[in-house]
Coordinates of C-alpha atoms in Angstrom, one line a residue:
Chain A
M1 CA -33.4 -295.2 97.8
S2 CA -35.4 -292.0 98.0
K3 CA -39.0 -292.3 98.9
H4 CA -39.7 -289.0 97.2
I5 CA -37.8 -289.2 93.9
V6 CA -37.4 -291.9 91.2
T7 CA -34.6 -291.2 88.8
I8 CA -35.4 -292.5 85.3
N9 CA -32.0 -292.3 83.6
K10 CA -28.6 -291.9 85.1
G11 CA -26.1 -291.0 82.4
S12 CA -25.4 -287.3 82.0
L13 CA -25.2 -285.5 78.7
Q14 CA -22.1 -283.8 80.0
D15 CA -20.3 -287.1 79.9
T16 CA -21.0 -287.4 76.1
I17 CA -19.0 -284.3 75.2
K18 CA -16.1 -286.7 74.4
F19 CA -18.0 -287.8 71.3
E20 CA -17.5 -284.4 69.6
S21 CA -15.6 -286.0 66.7
C22 CA -17.8 -289.0 66.2
S23 CA -21.0 -288.0 64.3
E24 CA -21.6 -291.6 63.0
C25 CA -25.3 -291.4 64.1
Q26 CA -28.2 -290.9 61.8
T27 CA -29.0 -287.5 60.5
S28 CA -32.0 -285.8 62.0
C29 CA -34.3 -283.2 60.5
Q30 CA -36.2 -280.6 62.3
S31 CA -38.7 -279.9 59.6
A32 CA -42.1 -281.7 59.6
C33 CA -41.9 -283.2 56.2
K34 CA -39.4 -286.0 56.7
T35 CA -40.5 -287.7 59.9
S36 CA -37.2 -287.2 61.7
C37 CA -38.0 -284.3 64.0
T38 CA -36.7 -283.9 67.5
I39 CA -33.2 -285.0 67.8
G40 CA -34.1 -286.8 71.0
N41 CA -35.7 -289.5 68.9
L42 CA -32.3 -290.6 67.7
V43 CA -30.2 -293.4 69.0
C44 CA -26.4 -293.2 69.4
T45 CA -25.1 -295.8 66.9
E46 CA -22.0 -296.6 68.9
Q47 CA -23.9 -297.1 72.2
A48 CA -26.6 -299.2 70.5
K49 CA -23.9 -301.5 69.0
K50 CA -22.4 -302.1 72.4
D51 CA -25.7 -303.2 74.1
Chain B
M1 CA -22.9 -266.9 85.6
D2 CA -22.7 -267.2 81.8
N3 CA -26.1 -268.2 80.6
R4 CA -24.6 -270.8 78.3
V5 CA -23.5 -272.9 81.3
M6 CA -26.2 -271.9 83.8
P7 CA -28.0 -274.9 85.6
M8 CA -31.6 -275.3 84.6
I9 CA -34.5 -277.6 85.3
H10 CA -37.9 -277.9 83.8
K11 CA -40.8 -279.4 85.7
F12 CA -44.3 -280.3 84.6
K13 CA -47.3 -282.5 85.6
Q14 CA -48.9 -284.8 83.2
N15 CA -51.0 -288.0 83.4
G16 CA -50.8 -287.9 87.2
M17 CA -47.0 -287.7 87.2
D18 CA -44.7 -284.9 88.5
I19 CA -41.7 -284.9 86.2
V20 CA -38.5 -283.0 86.5
L21 CA -36.0 -282.7 83.7
D22 CA -32.5 -281.5 84.5
V23 CA -31.6 -279.7 81.3
N24 CA -27.8 -279.9 81.1
S25 CA -27.5 -283.5 82.1
G26 CA -30.7 -284.7 80.4
I27 CA -31.6 -286.7 83.5
V28 CA -35.3 -287.2 84.2
H29 CA -36.8 -287.6 87.7
V30 CA -40.3 -288.5 88.7
V31 CA -41.0 -286.8 92.1
D32 CA -43.8 -286.6 94.6
D33 CA -45.9 -283.4 95.1
M34 CA -43.8 -282.2 98.0
T35 CA -40.5 -282.4 96.1
Y36 CA -42.2 -280.7 93.1
D37 CA -43.2 -277.8 95.3
V38 CA -39.8 -277.6 97.0
L39 CA -38.3 -277.2 93.6
D40 CA -40.2 -274.0 93.2
Y41 CA -37.8 -272.5 95.7
Y42 CA -34.8 -274.7 96.3
K43 CA -31.6 -274.0 94.5
G44 CA -29.2 -276.1 96.6
D45 CA -28.2 -273.6 99.3
N46 CA -31.3 -271.9 100.5
R47 CA -33.1 -274.3 102.9
E48 CA -34.5 -271.4 105.0
D49 CA -36.3 -270.0 102.0
V50 CA -38.0 -273.3 101.4
L51 CA -39.0 -273.9 105.0
K52 CA -40.5 -270.4 105.1
A53 CA -42.3 -270.6 101.8
L54 CA -43.9 -274.0 102.5
D55 CA -44.5 -273.4 106.2
G56 CA -47.8 -275.0 107.2
K57 CA -48.1 -277.0 104.0
Y58 CA -45.6 -279.7 104.7
D59 CA -43.9 -281.1 107.8
P60 CA -40.5 -279.4 108.2
A61 CA -38.7 -282.7 108.9
E62 CA -40.0 -284.2 105.7
L63 CA -39.0 -281.0 103.8
G64 CA -35.5 -281.5 105.2
E65 CA -35.5 -285.1 104.0
V66 CA -36.5 -284.0 100.5
M67 CA -33.7 -281.4 100.4
D68 CA -31.2 -284.0 101.6
D69 CA -32.3 -286.2 98.6
L70 CA -32.0 -283.2 96.3
D71 CA -28.5 -282.3 97.6
E72 CA -27.4 -285.9 96.9
L73 CA -28.6 -285.5 93.3
I74 CA -26.9 -282.1 92.9
G75 CA -23.7 -283.6 94.3
K76 CA -23.8 -286.3 91.6
G77 CA -24.4 -283.8 88.8
M78 CA -27.9 -285.2 88.3
L79 CA -29.8 -282.0 89.2
F80 CA -28.9 -278.3 88.6
A81 CA -26.0 -279.6 86.6
P82 CA -24.0 -276.8 84.9
M83 CA -22.7 -277.1 81.3
D84 CA -19.1 -277.9 81.1
P85 CA -17.6 -274.3 80.9
N86 CA -14.6 -275.6 78.9
Y87 CA -16.8 -277.2 76.1
K88 CA -16.4 -275.6 72.7
V89 CA -18.2 -276.7 69.6
A90 CA -15.7 -277.8 67.1
I91 CA -16.1 -276.0 63.8
E92 CA -14.4 -277.9 61.0
D93 CA -12.4 -275.9 58.4
R94 CA -13.7 -278.3 55.8
P95 CA -17.2 -279.6 56.3
I96 CA -17.7 -283.3 56.6
I97 CA -20.8 -284.3 54.7
K98 CA -22.6 -287.5 55.7
A99 CA -26.1 -287.2 54.3
L100 CA -27.7 -286.2 51.0
C101 CA -31.3 -285.7 50.1
L102 CA -31.5 -286.7 46.4
N103 CA -34.4 -284.9 44.8
I104 CA -34.6 -287.6 42.2
A105 CA -37.9 -286.4 40.7
H106 CA -39.1 -282.8 40.6
D107 CA -42.5 -283.9 39.6
C108 CA -45.4 -285.5 41.4
N109 CA -48.6 -287.5 40.7
L110 CA -50.4 -285.8 43.6
R111 CA -51.5 -282.2 44.2
C112 CA -51.3 -282.0 48.0
K113 CA -52.6 -278.6 49.1
Y114 CA -49.9 -278.0 51.7
C115 CA -47.0 -279.2 49.6
F116 CA -43.9 -277.1 50.4
A117 CA -42.3 -278.4 47.2
G118 CA -44.7 -276.7 44.8
Q119 CA -46.4 -280.0 44.2
G120 CA -43.2 -281.4 42.8
G121 CA -41.5 -278.6 40.9
Y122 CA -40.5 -276.4 43.8
G123 CA -41.9 -273.4 41.9
K124 CA -39.1 -273.6 39.3
W125 CA -38.7 -276.8 37.4
R126 CA -40.5 -280.0 36.6
M127 CA -37.8 -282.5 35.7
L128 CA -36.4 -285.9 36.6
M129 CA -32.8 -286.4 37.7
S130 CA -30.5 -288.2 35.2
F131 CA -28.4 -291.1 36.4
D132 CA -25.3 -289.1 35.6
V133 CA -26.3 -286.4 38.2
A134 CA -27.3 -289.1 40.7
R135 CA -24.0 -290.9 40.2
R136 CA -22.0 -287.8 40.7
A137 CA -24.1 -287.0 43.9
V138 CA -23.0 -290.4 45.3
D139 CA -19.4 -289.7 44.4
F140 CA -19.7 -286.3 46.0
L141 CA -21.0 -287.8 49.2
I142 CA -18.3 -290.4 49.4
A143 CA -15.6 -287.8 48.6
H144 CA -16.8 -285.3 51.2
S145 CA -17.6 -287.8 54.0
G146 CA -14.0 -288.1 55.1
P147 CA -13.5 -290.6 57.9
R148 CA -17.3 -291.1 58.5
Q149 CA -18.3 -294.6 57.8
H150 CA -22.1 -294.2 58.2
C151 CA -23.6 -292.0 55.5
E152 CA -27.2 -291.6 54.3
M153 CA -29.0 -290.8 51.2
D154 CA -32.8 -290.2 50.9
F155 CA -34.6 -290.5 47.6
F156 CA -37.0 -287.6 47.7
G157 CA -39.1 -285.5 45.4
G158 CA -41.7 -284.7 44.2
E159 CA -42.4 -288.3 44.0
P160 CA -39.3 -290.5 43.6
L161 CA -41.1 -293.5 42.2
M162 CA -41.8 -291.4 39.1
N163 CA -38.1 -291.9 38.3
W164 CA -37.9 -295.5 39.3
H165 CA -35.3 -296.6 36.8
V166 CA -32.8 -294.0 38.0
V167 CA -33.6 -295.0 41.6
Q168 CA -32.6 -298.6 40.8
Q169 CA -29.5 -297.5 38.9
T170 CA -28.5 -295.3 41.8
V171 CA -29.0 -298.0 44.4
A172 CA -26.8 -300.4 42.4
Y173 CA -24.2 -297.8 42.2
V174 CA -24.3 -297.0 45.9
R175 CA -24.0 -300.6 46.9
E176 CA -21.0 -301.0 44.6
Q177 CA -19.2 -297.8 45.8
E178 CA -19.9 -298.3 49.5
K179 CA -18.0 -301.5 49.4
K180 CA -15.1 -300.0 47.5
H181 CA -14.8 -297.1 49.9
N182 CA -15.6 -298.9 53.2
K183 CA -18.8 -296.9 53.8
I184 CA -22.2 -297.9 55.1
I185 CA -24.7 -295.9 53.2
K186 CA -28.2 -296.1 54.6
L187 CA -30.8 -295.5 52.0
S188 CA -34.3 -294.3 52.5
L189 CA -37.2 -293.3 50.2
T190 CA -40.1 -291.0 50.9
T191 CA -43.2 -291.8 48.8
N192 CA -46.9 -291.1 48.5
G193 CA -47.4 -294.7 47.7
M194 CA -49.4 -294.2 44.5
Y195 CA -46.9 -296.3 42.4
L196 CA -45.9 -298.7 45.1
D197 CA -46.6 -302.1 43.5
E198 CA -45.5 -305.6 44.4
E199 CA -42.3 -305.4 42.3
K200 CA -41.2 -302.1 43.9
V201 CA -42.0 -303.3 47.4
K202 CA -39.9 -306.4 46.9
Y203 CA -37.0 -304.4 45.4
L204 CA -37.1 -301.8 48.2
T205 CA -37.2 -304.5 50.9
D206 CA -34.5 -306.7 49.4
N207 CA -32.2 -303.7 49.2
H208 CA -32.8 -302.6 52.8
I209 CA -34.2 -299.2 51.8
S210 CA -36.1 -297.5 54.7
L211 CA -39.5 -296.2 53.7
I212 CA -41.4 -293.1 54.7
L213 CA -44.9 -293.6 53.5
S214 CA -47.4 -290.8 53.4
L215 CA -51.0 -291.1 54.6
D216 CA -53.0 -288.4 56.3
G217 CA -55.0 -290.6 58.7
R218 CA -58.8 -290.8 58.1
K219 CA -60.0 -291.0 54.5
E220 CA -61.8 -287.6 54.6
N221 CA -58.7 -285.8 55.8
H222 CA -56.4 -287.6 53.3
D223 CA -58.6 -287.0 50.3
R224 CA -59.2 -283.4 51.3
M225 CA -55.5 -282.5 51.5
R226 CA -53.9 -285.1 49.2
P227 CA -55.9 -285.2 45.9
G228 CA -54.7 -286.5 42.6
V229 CA -53.9 -284.3 39.6
H230 CA -57.6 -284.1 38.7
G231 CA -58.7 -283.4 42.2
E232 CA -59.8 -287.0 42.8
G233 CA -59.5 -288.8 46.1
T234 CA -56.4 -291.0 46.4
Y235 CA -57.0 -292.6 49.8
D236 CA -58.3 -296.0 48.7
R237 CA -55.4 -296.7 46.3
V238 CA -52.7 -295.4 48.7
L239 CA -54.2 -297.4 51.6
K240 CA -54.2 -300.6 49.6
N241 CA -50.6 -300.1 48.4
L242 CA -49.3 -299.2 51.8
Q243 CA -51.0 -302.2 53.5
Y244 CA -49.4 -304.5 51.0
C245 CA -46.0 -302.8 51.5
V246 CA -46.0 -302.9 55.3
A247 CA -47.1 -306.5 55.3
H248 CA -44.1 -307.4 53.1
R249 CA -41.3 -305.4 54.8
D250 CA -39.7 -308.4 56.4
G251 CA -38.4 -306.4 59.4
E252 CA -37.1 -303.5 57.4
E253 CA -37.6 -300.0 58.6
Y254 CA -40.7 -298.0 57.7
Y255 CA -43.0 -295.3 59.0
V256 CA -46.4 -294.3 57.9
R257 CA -46.4 -290.5 58.3
G258 CA -49.3 -288.1 58.1
T259 CA -49.7 -284.3 58.3
Y260 CA -52.4 -282.7 60.5
T261 CA -53.7 -279.3 59.7
K262 CA -56.2 -276.9 61.3
Y263 CA -58.9 -279.1 59.7
N264 CA -58.1 -282.1 62.0
L265 CA -56.8 -280.8 65.3
D266 CA -58.4 -284.0 66.7
F267 CA -55.5 -285.9 65.1
T268 CA -55.4 -288.6 67.7
K269 CA -58.3 -290.1 65.7
D270 CA -56.2 -290.1 62.6
V271 CA -53.3 -291.7 64.4
L272 CA -55.5 -294.5 65.8
D273 CA -57.2 -294.9 62.5
M274 CA -53.8 -295.6 60.8
V275 CA -52.8 -298.0 63.6
D276 CA -56.1 -299.8 63.2
K277 CA -55.7 -300.0 59.5
G278 CA -52.5 -302.1 60.0
F279 CA -49.8 -299.5 60.5
P280 CA -48.3 -299.9 64.0
A281 CA -45.4 -297.5 63.2
V282 CA -46.7 -294.0 62.6
S283 CA -46.0 -290.4 62.7
M284 CA -48.3 -287.4 62.5
E285 CA -46.8 -284.0 62.2
P286 CA -48.1 -280.4 62.1
V287 CA -48.5 -278.8 58.7
V288 CA -45.8 -276.3 57.7
G289 CA -46.9 -273.6 55.3
D290 CA -48.1 -270.1 54.5
L291 CA -49.9 -268.8 57.6
S292 CA -52.5 -267.1 55.4
E293 CA -53.8 -270.5 54.2
P294 CA -57.0 -271.7 55.8
Y295 CA -55.4 -275.0 56.8
A296 CA -52.5 -273.3 58.7
I297 CA -52.1 -273.8 62.4
Q298 CA -52.3 -270.4 64.1
E299 CA -51.2 -269.1 67.5
E300 CA -54.8 -269.4 68.7
D301 CA -54.9 -273.1 67.9
L302 CA -52.0 -273.9 70.3
P303 CA -54.1 -274.7 73.4
R304 CA -56.2 -277.1 71.3
V305 CA -53.0 -278.7 69.8
K306 CA -51.4 -279.2 73.2
E307 CA -54.5 -280.7 74.6
E308 CA -54.6 -283.1 71.7
Y309 CA -51.0 -284.3 72.3
E310 CA -52.0 -285.2 75.8
T311 CA -55.0 -287.1 74.5
L312 CA -52.7 -288.9 72.1
A313 CA -50.2 -289.7 74.8
K314 CA -53.0 -291.2 77.0
A315 CA -54.2 -293.2 74.1
F316 CA -50.7 -294.4 73.4
I317 CA -50.4 -295.7 77.0
Q318 CA -53.8 -297.2 77.0
R319 CA -52.8 -299.3 74.0
E320 CA -49.6 -300.4 75.7
E321 CA -51.5 -301.4 78.8
A322 CA -54.0 -303.3 76.7
G323 CA -51.2 -305.3 75.1
H324 CA -51.5 -303.6 71.7
P325 CA -48.7 -301.1 71.7
F326 CA -47.8 -299.0 68.6
F327 CA -44.9 -296.9 67.7
Y328 CA -45.4 -293.1 67.5
F329 CA -42.3 -291.4 66.1
H330 CA -42.3 -288.4 68.3
F331 CA -42.9 -290.2 71.5
N332 CA -39.8 -292.4 70.8
M333 CA -37.3 -290.7 72.9
N334 CA -34.3 -292.7 73.9
L335 CA -33.2 -291.4 77.4
W336 CA -30.6 -294.1 77.7
Q337 CA -28.8 -294.4 74.3
G338 CA -29.8 -291.1 72.9
P339 CA -27.6 -288.7 70.9
C340 CA -24.5 -287.2 72.6
L341 CA -24.4 -283.5 73.4
P342 CA -22.3 -282.5 70.4
K343 CA -24.9 -284.1 68.1
R344 CA -27.7 -282.3 69.9
L345 CA -25.9 -279.0 69.1
R346 CA -25.2 -280.0 65.6
G347 CA -28.9 -280.7 65.0
C348 CA -30.0 -281.7 61.6
G349 CA -26.7 -280.6 60.1
A350 CA -28.4 -278.8 57.2
G351 CA -26.0 -276.7 55.2
H352 CA -22.8 -278.4 56.4
E353 CA -23.4 -282.1 57.2
Y354 CA -26.6 -282.7 55.3
L355 CA -27.3 -281.3 51.8
A356 CA -29.9 -281.6 49.0
V357 CA -29.1 -282.2 45.3
V358 CA -31.7 -281.3 42.7
P359 CA -32.1 -282.7 39.1
N360 CA -29.8 -280.1 37.5
G361 CA -27.0 -281.0 40.0
D362 CA -27.3 -277.9 42.1
I363 CA -26.7 -278.3 45.8
Y364 CA -28.8 -276.6 48.5
P365 CA -28.5 -276.6 52.3
C366 CA -31.4 -279.0 52.6
H367 CA -34.5 -280.1 50.8
Q368 CA -36.5 -277.3 52.4
F369 CA -34.3 -274.6 50.9
V370 CA -34.6 -276.1 47.4
G371 CA -35.7 -273.4 44.9
R372 CA -35.1 -270.5 47.4
D373 CA -33.1 -267.7 45.8
G374 CA -29.6 -267.3 47.1
Y375 CA -29.3 -270.7 48.6
V376 CA -27.4 -272.7 45.9
I377 CA -24.1 -273.6 47.6
G378 CA -22.6 -275.7 44.9
N379 CA -23.1 -278.2 42.1
V380 CA -22.2 -281.9 41.8
Y381 CA -20.1 -281.1 38.7
E382 CA -18.2 -278.1 40.2
G383 CA -18.2 -278.9 43.9
L384 CA -18.9 -276.7 46.8
K385 CA -18.7 -272.9 46.2
N386 CA -20.4 -271.0 49.1
M387 CA -18.3 -272.1 52.0
K388 CA -19.3 -268.9 53.9
M389 CA -22.9 -270.0 54.0
M390 CA -21.9 -273.5 55.1
R391 CA -20.0 -272.1 58.0
E392 CA -23.0 -269.9 58.9
F393 CA -25.2 -272.9 59.1
R394 CA -22.6 -274.8 61.2
E395 CA -22.4 -272.0 63.7
N396 CA -26.1 -271.7 63.9
H397 CA -26.6 -274.0 66.9
V398 CA -28.6 -273.4 70.1
L399 CA -25.8 -272.0 72.1
N400 CA -25.5 -269.2 69.6
K401 CA -29.3 -268.4 69.4
P402 CA -30.3 -265.8 72.1
E403 CA -33.9 -267.0 72.0
C404 CA -32.9 -270.7 72.6
I405 CA -30.2 -270.4 75.2
G406 CA -32.7 -270.0 78.1
C407 CA -35.1 -272.7 76.8
W408 CA -35.4 -276.0 78.6
A409 CA -36.0 -277.9 75.3
K410 CA -32.8 -276.7 73.5
F411 CA -31.1 -280.1 73.7
F412 CA -34.1 -281.9 72.2
C413 CA -34.9 -279.6 69.3
S414 CA -31.5 -278.1 68.4
G415 CA -33.1 -274.8 67.7
G416 CA -35.8 -275.9 65.3
C417 CA -35.8 -276.1 61.5
H418 CA -33.5 -273.5 59.8
A419 CA -35.8 -273.4 56.8
N420 CA -39.0 -272.8 58.9
N421 CA -37.1 -270.1 60.8
E422 CA -36.2 -268.4 57.6
T423 CA -39.8 -268.7 56.3
Y424 CA -41.6 -267.4 59.3
A425 CA -39.0 -265.2 61.1
G426 CA -37.0 -264.2 58.0
D427 CA -33.8 -265.4 59.7
I428 CA -32.3 -268.9 60.2
H429 CA -31.2 -267.8 63.6
K430 CA -34.7 -267.0 65.0
P431 CA -37.0 -269.8 66.1
F432 CA -40.6 -269.8 65.0
H433 CA -42.8 -269.6 68.1
I434 CA -45.6 -271.9 67.0
S435 CA -43.2 -274.7 66.1
C436 CA -41.4 -274.2 69.4
E437 CA -44.6 -274.5 71.4
I438 CA -45.7 -277.7 69.6
Q439 CA -42.2 -279.1 69.9
K440 CA -42.1 -278.5 73.6
K441 CA -45.5 -280.1 74.3
R442 CA -44.5 -283.1 72.2
I443 CA -41.2 -283.5 74.2
E444 CA -43.1 -283.3 77.5
C445 CA -45.4 -286.1 76.3
A446 CA -42.4 -288.2 75.2
L447 CA -40.7 -287.7 78.5
M448 CA -43.8 -288.6 80.4
I449 CA -44.3 -291.8 78.3
Q450 CA -40.6 -292.8 78.7
A451 CA -40.9 -292.3 82.5
Y452 CA -44.2 -294.2 82.6
N453 CA -42.7 -297.1 80.6
Q454 CA -39.7 -297.3 82.8
M455 CA -41.7 -297.4 86.0
K456 CA -44.7 -299.6 84.9
Q457 CA -43.0 -301.7 82.2
P458 CA -46.0 -302.2 79.9
Q459 CA -45.6 -304.0 76.6
V460 CA -44.0 -301.6 74.2
M461 CA -43.3 -301.7 70.4
A462 CA -39.6 -301.5 69.4
Q463 CA -38.5 -299.1 66.7
P464 CA -39.2 -300.9 63.4
G465 CA -36.2 -302.0 61.4
L466 CA -33.6 -301.1 64.1
A467 CA -32.9 -304.7 65.2
K468 CA -32.4 -305.8 61.6
Q469 CA -30.1 -302.8 60.8
L470 CA -27.9 -303.4 63.9
A471 CA -27.7 -307.2 63.2
R472 CA -26.7 -306.4 59.6
E473 CA -24.0 -304.0 60.6
K474 CA -22.6 -306.4 63.2
A475 CA -22.4 -309.1 60.5
E476 CA -20.7 -306.7 58.1
N477 CA -18.1 -305.6 60.6

């Protein structure tokens, strides 16, 4: 364990490329009016179901 | 190296933490000051440069130790990760539509000063949607969603509760059709709360309809920007209705959302005021509108806005530490179960995956484009007509935007809002600088909070409605 670095999350986005054809997750919206900005807010439906 | 696949990190200091985001992997590290400084120079193969640059500031042996640790992360693809060079965004020949914004009422009982929808009529029409149009919109969604099981429909306006009877008819029709076609259609409704009485709250909760409830924080700010049709204040009535509603949601999803403007750049006070009034799940967002308006946020306001987000982030953590956490929409970033890379590139899906239907049945790329000339892409009676425009929207992702490709935030914002980009830059492909700067600050705050929560484990508030939604889906499957 490094005494200089704490890694917060370990799964790489590059490993999620395989979900290209899924798109079962919630729609986001980048405008201000619908409270669904920043796509980072979303949860992957399939991952959440597994956990 | 092609700048689409180039490794990239972003580092920043906030709230006493040194944070490093590896852009292409989305992995976040909290580091000590020495590592933070090393990363000003180290690229994985230039130890001598680092030792020379930091000579006298740190012990060379310790610098070597840090670089050993960084090499290990690089080797695991957790730092300076490149994009997969073979990855190509799939562009479907026939778009798969999974979400509709149903502008069920082009009329409103408020006269909000910043309303992008022309206070209900979008500058063109004041009319209510008939059930026939709504029914055809549901049919359209099901027919165009292909193999997608999860679909969404938002009742929007104007004020959707002004057409309550058609909302109810449409909900009944959706529930009947989703069973028939093996779909799960998530319904939501965005309301100003003026007509939200006990009967409607019960109906919306019993039918699992997510609610987005509008309130602009403190009374003086709400009444200033969200007056009624005669200019009267609406805060007291809206507050009472929303408090009743939230107290009777029975675990169903809701957010109380506000808009801040140049008049209340101290919006942390508005957020905390809403929390203290009984709304622990809130959102507060920057106004979008004509830059010539006195309420518009200008370039010169950005330092103040950024400072305020840091204030809000600190207040958020203080409440967690005090055992009274709240949920702030834009700080809710899921680093562990967040969206996949393809979704981050697809973004909101406006114009190809997400569309808006207006009362006469016309289809627009999204609710923000409604009423803009040249953006009708079809009609629920005649189907989709402008496939060229739909493809243009589909191809308009961050890897195709020259100004986004080198930005560290590209996988969190997906290149911003197409409609805002068109409004301010005159082109859906060009991001609007003020929105970008606010977005980036908000993302930094969210990353800091997620890192803090992971390391310190304070009491946190879960996303409202999510547990119930997942339980329902598991039961249905």
